[in-house]
PDB file of C-alpha atoms in Angstrom:
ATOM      1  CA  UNK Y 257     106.170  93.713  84.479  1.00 92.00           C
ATOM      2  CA  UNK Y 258     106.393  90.853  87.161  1.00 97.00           C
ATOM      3  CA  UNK Y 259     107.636  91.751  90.255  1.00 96.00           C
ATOM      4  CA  UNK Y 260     109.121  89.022  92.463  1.00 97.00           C
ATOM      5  CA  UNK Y 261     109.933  90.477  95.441  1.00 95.00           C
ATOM      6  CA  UNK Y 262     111.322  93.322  97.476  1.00 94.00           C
ATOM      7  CA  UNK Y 263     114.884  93.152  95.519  1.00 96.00           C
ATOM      8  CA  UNK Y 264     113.492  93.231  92.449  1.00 97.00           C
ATOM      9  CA  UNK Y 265     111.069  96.046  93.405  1.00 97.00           C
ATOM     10  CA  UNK Y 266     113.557  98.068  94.311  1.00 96.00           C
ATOM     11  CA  UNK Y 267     115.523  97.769  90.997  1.00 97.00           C
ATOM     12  CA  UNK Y 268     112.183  98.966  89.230  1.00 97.00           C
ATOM     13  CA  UNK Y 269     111.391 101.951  91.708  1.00 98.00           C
ATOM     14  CA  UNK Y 270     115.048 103.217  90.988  1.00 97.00           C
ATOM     15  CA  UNK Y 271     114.455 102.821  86.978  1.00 97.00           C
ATOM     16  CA  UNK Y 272     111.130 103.916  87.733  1.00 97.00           C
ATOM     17  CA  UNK Y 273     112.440 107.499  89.579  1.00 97.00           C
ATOM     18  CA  UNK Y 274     114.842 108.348  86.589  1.00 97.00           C
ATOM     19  CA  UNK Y 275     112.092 109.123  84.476  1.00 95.00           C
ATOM     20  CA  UNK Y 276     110.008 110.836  86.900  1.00 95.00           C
ATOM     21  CA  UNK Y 277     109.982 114.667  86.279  1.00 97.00           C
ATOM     22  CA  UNK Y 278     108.750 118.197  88.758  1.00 97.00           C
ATOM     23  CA  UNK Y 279     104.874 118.454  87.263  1.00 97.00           C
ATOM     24  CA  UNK Y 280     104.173 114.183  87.193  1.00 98.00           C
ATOM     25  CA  UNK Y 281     100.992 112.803  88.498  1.00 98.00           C
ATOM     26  CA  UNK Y 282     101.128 109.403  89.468  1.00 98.00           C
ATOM     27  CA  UNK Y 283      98.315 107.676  89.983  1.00 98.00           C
ATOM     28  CA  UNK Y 284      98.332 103.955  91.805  1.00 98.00           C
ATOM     29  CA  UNK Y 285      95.636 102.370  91.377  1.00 98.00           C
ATOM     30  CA  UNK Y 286      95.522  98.911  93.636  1.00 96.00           C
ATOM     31  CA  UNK Y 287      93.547  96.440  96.217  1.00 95.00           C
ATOM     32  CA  UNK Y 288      94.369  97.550  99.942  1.00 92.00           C
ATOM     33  CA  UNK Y 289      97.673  95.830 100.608  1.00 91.00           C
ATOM     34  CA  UNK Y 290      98.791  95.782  96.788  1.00 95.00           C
ATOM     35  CA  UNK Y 291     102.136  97.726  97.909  1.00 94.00           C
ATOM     36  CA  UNK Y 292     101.264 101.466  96.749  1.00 96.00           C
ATOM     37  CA  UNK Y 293     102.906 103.105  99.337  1.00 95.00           C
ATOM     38  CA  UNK Y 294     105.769 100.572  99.599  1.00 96.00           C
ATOM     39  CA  UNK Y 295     106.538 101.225  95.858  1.00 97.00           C
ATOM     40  CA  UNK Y 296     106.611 105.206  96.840  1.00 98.00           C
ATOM     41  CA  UNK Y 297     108.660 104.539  99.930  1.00 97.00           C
ATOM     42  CA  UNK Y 298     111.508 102.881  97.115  1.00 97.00           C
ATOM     43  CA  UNK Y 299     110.899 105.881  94.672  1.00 98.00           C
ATOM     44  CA  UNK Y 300     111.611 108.242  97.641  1.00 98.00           C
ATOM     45  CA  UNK Y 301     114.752 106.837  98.550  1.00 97.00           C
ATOM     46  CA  UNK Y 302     115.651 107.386  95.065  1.00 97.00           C
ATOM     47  CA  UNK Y 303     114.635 110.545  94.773  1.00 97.00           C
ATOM     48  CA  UNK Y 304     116.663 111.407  97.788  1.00 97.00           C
ATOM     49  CA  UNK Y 305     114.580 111.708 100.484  1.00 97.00           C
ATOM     50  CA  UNK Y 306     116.160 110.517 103.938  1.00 95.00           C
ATOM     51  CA  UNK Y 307     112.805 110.991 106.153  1.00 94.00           C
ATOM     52  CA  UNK Y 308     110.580 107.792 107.078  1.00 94.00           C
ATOM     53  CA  UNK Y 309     107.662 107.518 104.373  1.00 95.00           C
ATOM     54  CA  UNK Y 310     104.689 106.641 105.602  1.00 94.00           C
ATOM     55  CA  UNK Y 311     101.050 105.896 103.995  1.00 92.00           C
ATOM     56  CA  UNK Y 312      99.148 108.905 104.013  1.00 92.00           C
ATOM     57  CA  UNK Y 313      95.805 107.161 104.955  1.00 89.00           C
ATOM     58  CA  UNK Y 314      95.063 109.397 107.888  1.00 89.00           C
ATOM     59  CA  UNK Y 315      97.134 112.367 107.060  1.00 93.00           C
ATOM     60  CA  UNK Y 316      95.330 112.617 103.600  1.00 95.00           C
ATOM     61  CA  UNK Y 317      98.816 114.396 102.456  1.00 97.00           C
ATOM     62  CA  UNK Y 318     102.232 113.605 102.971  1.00 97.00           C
ATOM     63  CA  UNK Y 319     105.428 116.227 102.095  1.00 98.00           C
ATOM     64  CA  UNK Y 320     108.677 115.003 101.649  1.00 98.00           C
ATOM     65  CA  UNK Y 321     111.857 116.861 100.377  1.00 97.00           C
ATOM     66  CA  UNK Y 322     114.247 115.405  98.115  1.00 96.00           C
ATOM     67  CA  UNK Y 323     116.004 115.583  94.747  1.00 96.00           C
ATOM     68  CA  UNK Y 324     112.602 118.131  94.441  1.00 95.00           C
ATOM     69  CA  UNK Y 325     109.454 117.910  96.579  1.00 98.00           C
ATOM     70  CA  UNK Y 326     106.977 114.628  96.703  1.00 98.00           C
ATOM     71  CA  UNK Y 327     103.396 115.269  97.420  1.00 98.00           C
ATOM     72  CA  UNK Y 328     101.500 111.492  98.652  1.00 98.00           C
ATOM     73  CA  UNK Y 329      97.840 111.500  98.680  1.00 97.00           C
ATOM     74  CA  UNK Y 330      95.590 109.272  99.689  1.00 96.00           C
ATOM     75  CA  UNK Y 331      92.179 109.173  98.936  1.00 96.00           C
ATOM     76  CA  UNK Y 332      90.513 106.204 100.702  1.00 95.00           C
ATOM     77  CA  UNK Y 333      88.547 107.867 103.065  1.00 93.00           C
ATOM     78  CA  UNK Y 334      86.986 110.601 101.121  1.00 94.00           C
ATOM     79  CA  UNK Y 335      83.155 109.672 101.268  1.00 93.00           C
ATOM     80  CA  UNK Y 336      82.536 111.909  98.695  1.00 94.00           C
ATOM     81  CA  UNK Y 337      84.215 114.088  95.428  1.00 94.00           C
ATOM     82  CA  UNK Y 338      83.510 117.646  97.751  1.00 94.00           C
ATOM     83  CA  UNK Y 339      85.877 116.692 100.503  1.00 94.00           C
ATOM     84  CA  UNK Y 340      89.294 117.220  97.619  1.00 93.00           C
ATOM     85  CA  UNK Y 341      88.212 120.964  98.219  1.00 94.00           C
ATOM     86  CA  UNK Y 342      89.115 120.773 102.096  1.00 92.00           C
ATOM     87  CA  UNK Y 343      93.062 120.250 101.123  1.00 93.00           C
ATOM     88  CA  UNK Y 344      94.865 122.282  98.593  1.00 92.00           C
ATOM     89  CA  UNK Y 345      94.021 119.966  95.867  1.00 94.00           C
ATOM     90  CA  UNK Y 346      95.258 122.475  93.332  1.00 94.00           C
ATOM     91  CA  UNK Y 347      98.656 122.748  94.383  1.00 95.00           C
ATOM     92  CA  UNK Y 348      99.304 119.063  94.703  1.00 96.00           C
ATOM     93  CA  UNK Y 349      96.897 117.874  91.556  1.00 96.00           C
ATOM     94  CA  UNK Y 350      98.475 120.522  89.116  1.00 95.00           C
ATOM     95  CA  UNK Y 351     102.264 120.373  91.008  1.00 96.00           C
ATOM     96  CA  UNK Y 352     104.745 122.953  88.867  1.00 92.00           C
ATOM     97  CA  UNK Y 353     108.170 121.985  91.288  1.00 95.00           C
ATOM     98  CA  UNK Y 354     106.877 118.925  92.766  1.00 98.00           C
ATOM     99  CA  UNK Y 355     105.582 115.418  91.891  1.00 98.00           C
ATOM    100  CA  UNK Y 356     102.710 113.995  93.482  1.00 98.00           C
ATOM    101  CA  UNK Y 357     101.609 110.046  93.700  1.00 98.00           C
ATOM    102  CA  UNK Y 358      98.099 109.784  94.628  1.00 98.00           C
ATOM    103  CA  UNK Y 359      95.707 106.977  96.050  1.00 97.00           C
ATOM    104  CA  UNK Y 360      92.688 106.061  95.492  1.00 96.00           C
ATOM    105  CA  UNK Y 361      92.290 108.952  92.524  1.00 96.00           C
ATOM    106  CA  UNK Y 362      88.877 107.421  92.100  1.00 95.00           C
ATOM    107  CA  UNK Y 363      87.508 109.250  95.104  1.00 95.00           C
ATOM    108  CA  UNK Y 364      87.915 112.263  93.469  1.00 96.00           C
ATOM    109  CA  UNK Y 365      87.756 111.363  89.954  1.00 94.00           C
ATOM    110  CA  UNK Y 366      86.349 114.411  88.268  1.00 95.00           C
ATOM    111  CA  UNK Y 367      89.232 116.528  89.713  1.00 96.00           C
ATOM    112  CA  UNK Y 368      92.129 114.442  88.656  1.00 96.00           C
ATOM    113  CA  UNK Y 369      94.229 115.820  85.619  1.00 96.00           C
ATOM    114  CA  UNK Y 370      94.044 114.144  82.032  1.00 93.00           C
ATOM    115  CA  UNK Y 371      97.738 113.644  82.069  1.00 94.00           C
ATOM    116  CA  UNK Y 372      98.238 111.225  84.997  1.00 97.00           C
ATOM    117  CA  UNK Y 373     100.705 108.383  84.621  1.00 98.00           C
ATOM    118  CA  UNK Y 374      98.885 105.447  85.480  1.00 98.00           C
ATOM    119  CA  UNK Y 375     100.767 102.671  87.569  1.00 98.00           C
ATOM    120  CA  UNK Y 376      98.440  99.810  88.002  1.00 98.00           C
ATOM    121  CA  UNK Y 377      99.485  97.244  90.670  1.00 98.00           C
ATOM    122  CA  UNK Y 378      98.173  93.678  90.970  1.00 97.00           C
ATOM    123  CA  UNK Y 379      98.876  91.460  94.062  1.00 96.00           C
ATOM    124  CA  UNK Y 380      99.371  88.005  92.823  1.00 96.00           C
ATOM    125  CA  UNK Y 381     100.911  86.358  95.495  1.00 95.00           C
ATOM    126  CA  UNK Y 382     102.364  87.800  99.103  1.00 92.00           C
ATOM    127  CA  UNK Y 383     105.480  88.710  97.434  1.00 92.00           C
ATOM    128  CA  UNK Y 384     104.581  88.601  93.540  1.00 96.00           C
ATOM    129  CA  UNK Y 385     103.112  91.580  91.746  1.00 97.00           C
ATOM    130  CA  UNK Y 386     102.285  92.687  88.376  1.00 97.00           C
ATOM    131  CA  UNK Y 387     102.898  96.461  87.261  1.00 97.00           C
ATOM    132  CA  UNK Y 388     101.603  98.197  84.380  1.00 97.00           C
ATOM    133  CA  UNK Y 389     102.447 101.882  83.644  1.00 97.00           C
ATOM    134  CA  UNK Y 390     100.328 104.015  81.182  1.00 94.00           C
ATOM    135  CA  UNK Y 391     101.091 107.493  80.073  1.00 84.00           C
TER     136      UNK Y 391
END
């Protein structure tokens, strides 16, 4: 799906969040700057949540409350697969009344459950992107 700009992203996050279920694993997989966490930030709104969503990039793990709880991981910095086991990478990887969107899975790749929903985002132009979803 072709993504034009921020309108039309937002109409896709809010189709995208009615199908989104407690126990999901998202996975985005994109380029720095592809619009991962701006595509979360739209799901969240949908989803309920009134807080400010940030990129997790420092935090490793963002919380936010909402129509249920949203876990938002990102893995950039991990320099190596060991590091998942200094957060609760259980909890948020295998989430029973949550849903949790992850970064940069790759860092961790061996730890990542089979039944992630893949969301692959491609920056084509500054406002143009392409999205594919696997299941």
């Amino acid at each position: 799906m072709i993504i034009n700009n921020l309108e039309e992203l937002d109409l896709y996050a809010r189709k995208f969040s009615e199908n989104i279920h407690p126990g999901d694993v998202i996975n985005l997989i994109g380029d720095l700057g592809s619009g991962k966490t701006t595509f979360v930030q739209k799901i969240a709104k949908y989803l309920g949540v009134t807080s400010n969503v940030l990129s997790p990039s420092f935090s490793i793990v963002n919380i936010y409350d909402g129509k249920f709880r949203i876990y938002h991981l990102d893995l950039y910095r991990f320099e190596s697969e060991e590091e998942i086991y200094d957060i609760d990478f259980e909890t948020y990887l295998y989430p029973k009344e949550a849903v949790t969107f992850i970064e940069w899975s790759n860092r961790a790749e061996s730890f990542m459950p089979d039944n992630m929903i893949n969301v692959k985002i491609e920056k084509i132009s500054d406002t143009k992107r392409n999205f594919e979803v696997e299941k």
